[in-house]
Short mmCIF file of C-alpha atoms and ligand atoms in Angstrom, two decimals:
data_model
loop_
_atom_site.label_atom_id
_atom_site.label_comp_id
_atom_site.label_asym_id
_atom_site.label_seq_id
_atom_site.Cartn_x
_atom_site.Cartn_y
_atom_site.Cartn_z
CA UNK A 1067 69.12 77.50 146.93
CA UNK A 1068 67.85 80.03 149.33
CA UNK A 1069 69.15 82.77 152.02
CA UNK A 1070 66.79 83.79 154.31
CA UNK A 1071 69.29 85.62 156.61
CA UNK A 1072 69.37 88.06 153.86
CA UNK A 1073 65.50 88.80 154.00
CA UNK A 1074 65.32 88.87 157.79
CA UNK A 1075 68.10 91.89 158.03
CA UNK A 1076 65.42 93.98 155.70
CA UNK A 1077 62.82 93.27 158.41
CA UNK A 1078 64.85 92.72 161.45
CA UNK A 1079 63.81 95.65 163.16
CA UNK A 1080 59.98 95.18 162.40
CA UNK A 1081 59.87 92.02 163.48
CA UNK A 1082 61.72 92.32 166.68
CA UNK A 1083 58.71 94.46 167.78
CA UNK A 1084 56.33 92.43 166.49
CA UNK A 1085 57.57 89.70 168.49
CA UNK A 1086 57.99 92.16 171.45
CA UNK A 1087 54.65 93.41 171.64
CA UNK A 1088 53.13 89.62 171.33
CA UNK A 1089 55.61 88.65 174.77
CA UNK A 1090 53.71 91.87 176.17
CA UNK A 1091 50.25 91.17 175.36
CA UNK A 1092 50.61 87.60 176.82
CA UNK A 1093 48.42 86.31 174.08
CA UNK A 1094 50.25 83.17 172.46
CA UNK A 1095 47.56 80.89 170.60
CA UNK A 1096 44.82 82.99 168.51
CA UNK A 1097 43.93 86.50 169.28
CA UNK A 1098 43.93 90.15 167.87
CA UNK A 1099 47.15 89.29 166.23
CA UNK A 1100 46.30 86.52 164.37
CA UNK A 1101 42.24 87.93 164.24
CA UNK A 1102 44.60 91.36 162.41
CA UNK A 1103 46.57 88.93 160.20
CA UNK A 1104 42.79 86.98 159.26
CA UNK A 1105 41.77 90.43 158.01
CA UNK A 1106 45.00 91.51 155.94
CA UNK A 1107 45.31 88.16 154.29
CA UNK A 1108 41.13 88.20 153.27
CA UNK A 1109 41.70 91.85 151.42
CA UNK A 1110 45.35 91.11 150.23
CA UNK A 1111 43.33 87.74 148.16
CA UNK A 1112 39.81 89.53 147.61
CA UNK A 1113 38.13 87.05 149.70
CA UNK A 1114 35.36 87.92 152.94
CA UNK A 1115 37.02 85.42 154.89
CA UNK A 1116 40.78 83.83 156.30
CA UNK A 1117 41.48 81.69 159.19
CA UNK A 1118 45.01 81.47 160.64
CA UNK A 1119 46.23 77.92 161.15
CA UNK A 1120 48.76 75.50 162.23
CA UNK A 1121 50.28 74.77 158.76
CA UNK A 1122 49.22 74.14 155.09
CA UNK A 1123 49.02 70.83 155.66
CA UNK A 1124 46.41 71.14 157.98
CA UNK A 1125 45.00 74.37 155.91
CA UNK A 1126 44.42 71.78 152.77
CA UNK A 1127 42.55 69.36 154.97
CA UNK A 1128 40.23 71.95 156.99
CA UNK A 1129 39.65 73.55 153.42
CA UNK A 1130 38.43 70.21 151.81
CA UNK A 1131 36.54 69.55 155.26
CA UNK A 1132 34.64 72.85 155.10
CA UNK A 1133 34.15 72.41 151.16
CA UNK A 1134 32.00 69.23 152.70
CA UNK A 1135 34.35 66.53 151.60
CA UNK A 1136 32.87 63.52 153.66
CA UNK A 1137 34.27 60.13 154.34
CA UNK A 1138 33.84 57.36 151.47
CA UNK A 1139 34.36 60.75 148.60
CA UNK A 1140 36.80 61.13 146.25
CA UNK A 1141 38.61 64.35 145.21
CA UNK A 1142 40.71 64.96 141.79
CA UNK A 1143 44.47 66.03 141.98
CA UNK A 1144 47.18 66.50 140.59
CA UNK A 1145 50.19 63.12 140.95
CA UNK A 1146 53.27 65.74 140.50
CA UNK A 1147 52.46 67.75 143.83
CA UNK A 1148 53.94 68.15 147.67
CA UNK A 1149 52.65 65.02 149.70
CA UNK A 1150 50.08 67.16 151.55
CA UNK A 1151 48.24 67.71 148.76
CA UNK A 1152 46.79 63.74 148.72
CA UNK A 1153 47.59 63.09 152.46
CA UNK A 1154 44.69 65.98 153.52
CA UNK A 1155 42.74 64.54 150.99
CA UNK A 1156 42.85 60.58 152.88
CA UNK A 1157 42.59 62.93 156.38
CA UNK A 1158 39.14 64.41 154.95
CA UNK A 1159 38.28 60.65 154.79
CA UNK A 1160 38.33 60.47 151.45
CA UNK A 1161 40.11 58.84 148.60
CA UNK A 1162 42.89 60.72 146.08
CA UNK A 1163 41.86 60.14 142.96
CA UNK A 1164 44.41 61.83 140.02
CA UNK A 1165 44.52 62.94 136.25
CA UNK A 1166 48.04 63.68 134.74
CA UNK A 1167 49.27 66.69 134.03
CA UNK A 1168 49.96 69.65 131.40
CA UNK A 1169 53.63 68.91 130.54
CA UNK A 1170 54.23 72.57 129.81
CA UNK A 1171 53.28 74.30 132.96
CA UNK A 1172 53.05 71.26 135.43
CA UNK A 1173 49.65 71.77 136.62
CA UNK A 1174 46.86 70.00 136.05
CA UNK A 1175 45.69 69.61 133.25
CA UNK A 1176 42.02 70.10 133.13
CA UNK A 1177 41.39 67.96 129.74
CA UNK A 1178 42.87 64.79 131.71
CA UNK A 1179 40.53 65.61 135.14
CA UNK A 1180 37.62 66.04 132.37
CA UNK A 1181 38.29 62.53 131.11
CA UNK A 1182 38.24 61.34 134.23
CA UNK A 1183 35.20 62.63 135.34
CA UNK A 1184 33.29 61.80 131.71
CA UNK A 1185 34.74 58.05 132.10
CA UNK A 1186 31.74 57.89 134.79
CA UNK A 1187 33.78 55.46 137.13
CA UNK A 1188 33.90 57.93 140.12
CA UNK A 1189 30.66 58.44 141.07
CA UNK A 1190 31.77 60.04 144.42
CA UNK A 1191 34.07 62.66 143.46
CA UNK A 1192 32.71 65.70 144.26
CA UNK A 1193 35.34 67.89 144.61
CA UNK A 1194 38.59 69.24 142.18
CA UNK A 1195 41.51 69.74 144.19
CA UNK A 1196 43.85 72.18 141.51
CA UNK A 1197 47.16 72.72 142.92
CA UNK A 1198 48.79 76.06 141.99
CA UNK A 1199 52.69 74.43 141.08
CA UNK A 1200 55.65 76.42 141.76
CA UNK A 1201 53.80 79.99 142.18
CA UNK A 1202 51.57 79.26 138.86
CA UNK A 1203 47.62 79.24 139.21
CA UNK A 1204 45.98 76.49 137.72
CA UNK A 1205 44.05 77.50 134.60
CA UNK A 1206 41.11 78.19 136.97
CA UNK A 1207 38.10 78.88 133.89
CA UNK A 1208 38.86 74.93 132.81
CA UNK A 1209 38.27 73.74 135.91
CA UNK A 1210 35.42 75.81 137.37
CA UNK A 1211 33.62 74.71 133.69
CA UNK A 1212 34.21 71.24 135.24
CA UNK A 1213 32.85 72.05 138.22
CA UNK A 1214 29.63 73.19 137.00
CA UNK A 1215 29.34 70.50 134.65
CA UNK A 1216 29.63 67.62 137.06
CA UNK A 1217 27.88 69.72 139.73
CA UNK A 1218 31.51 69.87 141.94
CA UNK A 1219 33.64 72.34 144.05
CA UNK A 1220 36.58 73.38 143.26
CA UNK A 1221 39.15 73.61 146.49
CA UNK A 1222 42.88 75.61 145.78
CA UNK A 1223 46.07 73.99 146.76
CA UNK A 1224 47.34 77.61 147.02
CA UNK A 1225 50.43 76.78 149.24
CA UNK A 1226 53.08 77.91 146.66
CA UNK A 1227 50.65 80.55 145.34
CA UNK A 1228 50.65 83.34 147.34
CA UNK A 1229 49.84 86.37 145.43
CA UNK A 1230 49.68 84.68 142.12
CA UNK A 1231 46.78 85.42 140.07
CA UNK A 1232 44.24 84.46 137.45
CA UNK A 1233 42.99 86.59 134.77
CA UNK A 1234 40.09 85.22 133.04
CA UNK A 1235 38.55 83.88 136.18
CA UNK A 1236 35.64 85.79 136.17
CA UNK A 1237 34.27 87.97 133.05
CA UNK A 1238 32.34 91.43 133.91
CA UNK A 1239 30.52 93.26 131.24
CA UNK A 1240 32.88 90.44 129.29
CA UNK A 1241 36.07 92.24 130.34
CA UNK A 1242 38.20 89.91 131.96
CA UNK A 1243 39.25 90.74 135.80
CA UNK A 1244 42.06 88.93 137.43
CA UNK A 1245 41.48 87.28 140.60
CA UNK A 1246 44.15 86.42 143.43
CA UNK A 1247 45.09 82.52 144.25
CA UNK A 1248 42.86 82.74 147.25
CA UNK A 1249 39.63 83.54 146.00
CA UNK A 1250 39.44 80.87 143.01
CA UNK A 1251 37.69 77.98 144.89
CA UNK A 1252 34.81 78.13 147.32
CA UNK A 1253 37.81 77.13 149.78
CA UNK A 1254 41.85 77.67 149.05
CA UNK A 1255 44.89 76.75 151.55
CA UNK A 1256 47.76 78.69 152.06
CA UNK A 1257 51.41 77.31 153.35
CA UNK A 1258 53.61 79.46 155.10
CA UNK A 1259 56.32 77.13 155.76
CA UNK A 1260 59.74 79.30 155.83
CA UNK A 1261 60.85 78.60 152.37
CA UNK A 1262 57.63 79.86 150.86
CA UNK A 1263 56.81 83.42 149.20
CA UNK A 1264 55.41 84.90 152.62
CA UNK A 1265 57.05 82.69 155.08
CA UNK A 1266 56.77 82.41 159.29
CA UNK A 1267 59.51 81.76 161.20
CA UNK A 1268 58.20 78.26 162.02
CA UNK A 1269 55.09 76.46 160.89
CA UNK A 1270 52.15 78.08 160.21
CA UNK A 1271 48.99 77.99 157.23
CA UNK A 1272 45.84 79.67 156.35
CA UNK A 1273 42.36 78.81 154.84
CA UNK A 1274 40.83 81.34 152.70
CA UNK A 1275 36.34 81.53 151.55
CA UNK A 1276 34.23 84.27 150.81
CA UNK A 1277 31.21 81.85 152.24
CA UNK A 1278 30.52 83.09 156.00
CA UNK A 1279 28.98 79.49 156.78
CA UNK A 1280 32.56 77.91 155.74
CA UNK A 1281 34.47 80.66 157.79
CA UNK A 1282 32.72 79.77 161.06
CA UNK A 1283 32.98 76.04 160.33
CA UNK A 1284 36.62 76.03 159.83
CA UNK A 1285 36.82 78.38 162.96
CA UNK A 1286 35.25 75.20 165.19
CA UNK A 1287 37.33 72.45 163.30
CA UNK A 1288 40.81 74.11 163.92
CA UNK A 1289 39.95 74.68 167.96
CA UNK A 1290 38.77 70.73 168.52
CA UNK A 1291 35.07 71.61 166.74
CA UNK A 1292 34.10 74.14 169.37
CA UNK A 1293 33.33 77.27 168.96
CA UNK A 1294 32.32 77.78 173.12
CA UNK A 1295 34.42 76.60 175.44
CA UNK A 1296 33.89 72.94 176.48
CA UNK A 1297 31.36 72.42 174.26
CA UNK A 1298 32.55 70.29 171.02
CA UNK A 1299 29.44 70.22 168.35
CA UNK A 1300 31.40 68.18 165.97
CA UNK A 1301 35.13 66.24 165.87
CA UNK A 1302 38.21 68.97 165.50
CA UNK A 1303 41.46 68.89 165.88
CA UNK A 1304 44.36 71.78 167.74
CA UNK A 1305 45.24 73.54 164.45
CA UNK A 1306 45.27 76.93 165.93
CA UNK A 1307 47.63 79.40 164.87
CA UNK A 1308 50.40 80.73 166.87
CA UNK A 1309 50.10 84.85 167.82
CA UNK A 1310 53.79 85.10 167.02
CA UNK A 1311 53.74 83.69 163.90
CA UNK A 1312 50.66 85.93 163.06
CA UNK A 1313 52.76 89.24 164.10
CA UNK A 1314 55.44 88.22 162.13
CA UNK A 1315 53.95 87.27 158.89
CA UNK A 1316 51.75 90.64 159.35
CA UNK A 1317 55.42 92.23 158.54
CA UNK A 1318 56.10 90.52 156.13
CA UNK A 1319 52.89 90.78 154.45
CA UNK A 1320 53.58 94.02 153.62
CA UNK A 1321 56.55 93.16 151.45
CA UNK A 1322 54.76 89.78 149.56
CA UNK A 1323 54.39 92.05 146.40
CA UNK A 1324 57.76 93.93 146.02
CA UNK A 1325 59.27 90.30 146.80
CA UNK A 1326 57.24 88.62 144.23
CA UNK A 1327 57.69 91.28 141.32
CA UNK A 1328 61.69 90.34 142.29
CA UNK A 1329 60.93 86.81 142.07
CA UNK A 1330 59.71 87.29 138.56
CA UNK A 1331 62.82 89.80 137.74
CA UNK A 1332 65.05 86.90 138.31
CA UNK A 1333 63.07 84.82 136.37
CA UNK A 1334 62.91 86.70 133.65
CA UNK A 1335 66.90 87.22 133.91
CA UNK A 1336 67.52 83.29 134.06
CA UNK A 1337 65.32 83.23 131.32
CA UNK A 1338 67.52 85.64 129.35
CA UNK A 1339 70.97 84.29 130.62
CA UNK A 1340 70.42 80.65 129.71
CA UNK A 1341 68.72 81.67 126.40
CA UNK A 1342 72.10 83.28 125.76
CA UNK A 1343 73.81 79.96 126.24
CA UNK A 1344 72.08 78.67 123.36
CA UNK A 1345 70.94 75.97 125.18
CA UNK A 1346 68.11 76.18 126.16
CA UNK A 1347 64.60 76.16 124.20
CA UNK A 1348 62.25 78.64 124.81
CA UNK A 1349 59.36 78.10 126.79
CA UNK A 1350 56.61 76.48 124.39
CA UNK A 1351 52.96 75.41 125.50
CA UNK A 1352 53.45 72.47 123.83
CA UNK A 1353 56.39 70.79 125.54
CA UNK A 1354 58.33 67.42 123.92
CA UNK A 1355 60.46 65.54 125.55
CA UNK A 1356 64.27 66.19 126.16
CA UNK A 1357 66.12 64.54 123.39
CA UNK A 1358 69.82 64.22 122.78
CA UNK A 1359 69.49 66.21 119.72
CA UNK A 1360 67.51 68.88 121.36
CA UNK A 1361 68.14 71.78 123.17
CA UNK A 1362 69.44 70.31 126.94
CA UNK A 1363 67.34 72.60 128.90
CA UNK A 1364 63.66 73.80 127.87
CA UNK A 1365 62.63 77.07 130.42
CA UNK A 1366 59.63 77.44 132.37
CA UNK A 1367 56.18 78.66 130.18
CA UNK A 1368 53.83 81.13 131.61
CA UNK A 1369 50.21 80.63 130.45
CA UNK A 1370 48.25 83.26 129.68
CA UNK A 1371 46.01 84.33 132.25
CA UNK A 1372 48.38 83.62 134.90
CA UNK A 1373 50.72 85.69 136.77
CA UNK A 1374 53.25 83.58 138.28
CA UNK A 1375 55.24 84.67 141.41
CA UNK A 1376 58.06 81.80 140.71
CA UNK A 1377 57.72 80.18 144.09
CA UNK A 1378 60.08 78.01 142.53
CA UNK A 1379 61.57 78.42 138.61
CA UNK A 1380 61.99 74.93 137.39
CA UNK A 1381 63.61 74.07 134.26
CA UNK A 1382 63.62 70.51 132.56
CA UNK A 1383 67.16 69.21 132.12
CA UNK A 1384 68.65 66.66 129.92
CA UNK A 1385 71.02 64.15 132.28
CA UNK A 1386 69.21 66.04 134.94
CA UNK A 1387 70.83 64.11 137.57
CA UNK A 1388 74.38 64.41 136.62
CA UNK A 1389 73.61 68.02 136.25
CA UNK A 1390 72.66 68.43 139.58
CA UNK A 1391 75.33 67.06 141.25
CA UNK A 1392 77.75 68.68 138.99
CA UNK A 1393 75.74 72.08 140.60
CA UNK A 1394 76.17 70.53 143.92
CA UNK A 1395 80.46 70.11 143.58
CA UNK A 1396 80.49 74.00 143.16
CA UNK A 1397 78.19 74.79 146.27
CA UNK A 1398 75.57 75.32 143.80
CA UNK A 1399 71.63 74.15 145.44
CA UNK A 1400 69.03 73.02 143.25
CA UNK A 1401 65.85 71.03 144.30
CA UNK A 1402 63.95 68.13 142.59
CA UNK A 1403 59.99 68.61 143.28
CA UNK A 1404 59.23 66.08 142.85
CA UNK A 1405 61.33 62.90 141.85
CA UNK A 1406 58.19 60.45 142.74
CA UNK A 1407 54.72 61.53 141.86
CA UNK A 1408 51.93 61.03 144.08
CA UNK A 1409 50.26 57.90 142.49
CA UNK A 1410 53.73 55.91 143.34
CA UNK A 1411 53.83 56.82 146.44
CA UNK A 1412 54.40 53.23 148.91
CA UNK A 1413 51.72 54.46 151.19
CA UNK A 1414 49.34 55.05 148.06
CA UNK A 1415 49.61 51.16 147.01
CA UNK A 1416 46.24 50.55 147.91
CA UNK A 1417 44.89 53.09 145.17
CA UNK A 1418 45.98 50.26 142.11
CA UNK A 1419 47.93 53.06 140.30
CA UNK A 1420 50.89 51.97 138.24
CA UNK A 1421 54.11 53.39 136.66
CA UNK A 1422 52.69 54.26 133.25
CA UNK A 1423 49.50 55.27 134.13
CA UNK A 1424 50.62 59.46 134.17
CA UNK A 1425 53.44 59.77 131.96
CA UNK A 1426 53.44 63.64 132.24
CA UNK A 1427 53.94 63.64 135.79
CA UNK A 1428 56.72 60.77 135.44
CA UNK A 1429 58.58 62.20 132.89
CA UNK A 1430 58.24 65.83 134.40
CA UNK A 1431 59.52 63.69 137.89
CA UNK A 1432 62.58 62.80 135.80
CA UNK A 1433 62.86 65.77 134.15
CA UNK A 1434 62.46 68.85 136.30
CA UNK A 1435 65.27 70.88 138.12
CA UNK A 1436 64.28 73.82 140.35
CA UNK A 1437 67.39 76.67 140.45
CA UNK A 1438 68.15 78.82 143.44
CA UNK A 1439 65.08 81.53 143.49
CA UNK A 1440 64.57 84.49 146.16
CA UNK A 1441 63.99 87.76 145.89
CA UNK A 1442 67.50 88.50 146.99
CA UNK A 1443 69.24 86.89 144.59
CA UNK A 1444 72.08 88.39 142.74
CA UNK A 1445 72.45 88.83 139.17
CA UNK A 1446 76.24 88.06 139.74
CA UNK A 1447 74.74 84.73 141.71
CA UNK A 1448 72.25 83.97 138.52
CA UNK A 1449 75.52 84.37 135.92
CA UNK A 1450 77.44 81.62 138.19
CA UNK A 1451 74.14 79.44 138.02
CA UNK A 1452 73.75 79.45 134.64
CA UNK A 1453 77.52 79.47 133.62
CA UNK A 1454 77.76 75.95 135.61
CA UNK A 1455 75.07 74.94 133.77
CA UNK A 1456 76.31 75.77 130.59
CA UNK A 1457 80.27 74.31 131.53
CA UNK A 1458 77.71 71.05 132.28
CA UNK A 1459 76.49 71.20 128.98
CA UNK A 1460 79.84 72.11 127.06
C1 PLP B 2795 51.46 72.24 147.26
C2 PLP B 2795 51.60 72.15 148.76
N1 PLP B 2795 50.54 71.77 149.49
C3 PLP B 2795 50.60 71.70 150.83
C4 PLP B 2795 51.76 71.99 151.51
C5 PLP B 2795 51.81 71.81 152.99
O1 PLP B 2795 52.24 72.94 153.68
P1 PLP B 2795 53.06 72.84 155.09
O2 PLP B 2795 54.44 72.42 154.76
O3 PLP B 2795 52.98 74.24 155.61
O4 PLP B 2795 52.33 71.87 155.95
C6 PLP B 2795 52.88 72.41 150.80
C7 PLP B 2795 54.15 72.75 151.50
O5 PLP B 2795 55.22 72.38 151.20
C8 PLP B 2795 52.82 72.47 149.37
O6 PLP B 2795 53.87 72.84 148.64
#
């Protein structure tokens, strides 16, 4: 599913030092390392601001906290999404509220959060929480329409998103200019857990904001809401991040884009490869449901105005399950994100949602199979992938 022995022998020697010169400097938690790696992350996503820390998780709650999510609000997400996504949201104090979601790309989708919002019932959601699935960007235009309409701020679940971008985001001289996943929302959190895009060698996350006020608040809240020492001016918590991880990831930062542009090279050859199959359908924005009399696997769809860096590339299967475990008998690792959506979630009882009540999101929980993707990736590898799947389907 993924080697990441073969991307640390590219970078072995770089990050050796890196790691060297942080034992030297004797600076562990914060500092010019990770002040360096705040800088390089702001210009690589076009935003003033980025503060380092202790994982995306935290990252999604201090950038809902600094986008002035209070307790008793409510903020719109998406059900088919990584637990963290809802879980910052009931840390902020608030309450998950979710739409379903665009069958074809999995994101979502921003005519469902519009109904939501014109049905009037939640009167204290005040904030869109668009997660950017599997390396794709939200369509970002729909949502910040929403935004201004209901008077709301739009916060990026950019864990999976690094690099990703959005082209009609913003519209000069009516040219359209893309933007990076970063600089979308007034706020956006990054994940660098070591199977994402740019990855630490441990745990470590990143808020971005172009809004100066934000930057300095979400400085206090990750060092226990101080920003002098021994002096706490509101509640924080310890989500400082590590000097090590900084150095490292400021390697590797230097790589993001040649590793994403292979990302969507091996995309684009699964895409070929199981097209040649004959089983599979192409990618369509308007996506049915897998039938017996239909093509067994439908490939991922791209919308325009998005430039995917295939975090994950996630097909829908038909007999998904038996497929995957056929995979698994040949040593062959494939992922299910995510078998239970969000609103079915035990711990999320208490919101009253029911099976039923986002059928995108529980079909696409059924449906979806994520192949082994990394920039290192053989073609050879891809051909034994997608021959499996085809002696599946045969
Ligand atoms: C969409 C999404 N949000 C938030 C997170 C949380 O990131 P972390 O695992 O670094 O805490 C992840 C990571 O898996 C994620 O995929």
């Amino acid at each position: 599913m993924l080697d990441l022995q073969r991307q640390y022998e590219q970078v072995r020697a770089e990050i050796l030092q890196a790691v060297g010169r942080v034992c030297a400097s004797q600076h562990y938690v914060l500092g010019p390392e990770v002040e360096q790696f705040e800088r390089e992350m702001a210009d690589f996503c076009g935003t003033r601001e980025a503060v380092g820390c202790s994982s995306g998780t935290d990252a999604v709650w201090l950038a809902l906290a600094a986008a002035g999510v209070q307790p008793g609000d409510r903020v719109l997400t998406s059900p088919l999404s990584f637990f963290a996504s809802a879980s910052a949201i009931v840390r902020a104090g608030a309450r998950p509220v979710f739409a379903d979601i665009e069958p074809a790309t999995f994101n979502l989708d921003p005519q469902k959060a519009g109904e939501v919002l014109r049905g009037g019932g939640e009167a204290k959601l005040r904030t869109l929480l668009p997660v950017h699935l599997y390396g794709q960007c939200a369509p970002m235009d729909s949502f910040q329409q929403l935004a201004d309409e209901f008077h709301l701020a739009v916060v990026e679940d950019a864990a999976q998103a690094i690099g990703a971008s959005w082209v009609n985001a913003t519209k000069t001289d009516g040219k359209a200019t893309a933007k990076r996943a970063g600089s979308l929302g007034v706020t956006a959190a990054f994940s660098f857990y070591p199977t994402k895009n740019l990855s630490a060698y441990g745990e470590a996350g990143l808020v971005t904001t172009s809004n100066p006020e934000m930057a300095a608040h979400l400085r206090r809240l990750r060092n226990h809401g101080s920003s002098r020492r021994y002096v706490h001016e509101e509640m924080g918590w310890n989500s400082r991040l590590d000097a090590m991880q900084a150095a490292i990831l400021r390697v590797k930062l230097k790589y993001v884009e040649g590793w994403n542009q292979a990302r969507r090279q091996r995309a684009a050859t699964y895409d070929r490869l199981l097209a040649e199959t004959g089983l599979a359908r192409a990618a369509a924005p308007a996506q049915s449901a897998i039938a017996p009399d239909d093509a067994p696997i439908h490939l991922p769809y791209t919308i325009p105005g998005a430039q995917h860096v295939f975090h994950q590339y996630v097909i829908r299967a038909y007999r998904r399950d038996e497929l995957r475990e056929f995979l698994s008998a040949r040593k062959i690792g494939t992922e299910i994100y995510y078998p239970i959506p969000l609103h079915l979630q035990p711990c999320f009882a208490y919101l009253g949602c029911r099976e039923g009540d986002f059928p995108e999101a529980e079909r696409a929980a059924k449906e979806v199979l994520a192949l082994p993707m990394f920039p290192e990736l053989t073609e050879e590898e891809q051909r034994w992938v997608v021959q499996s799947i085809a002696d599946f389907y045969c």
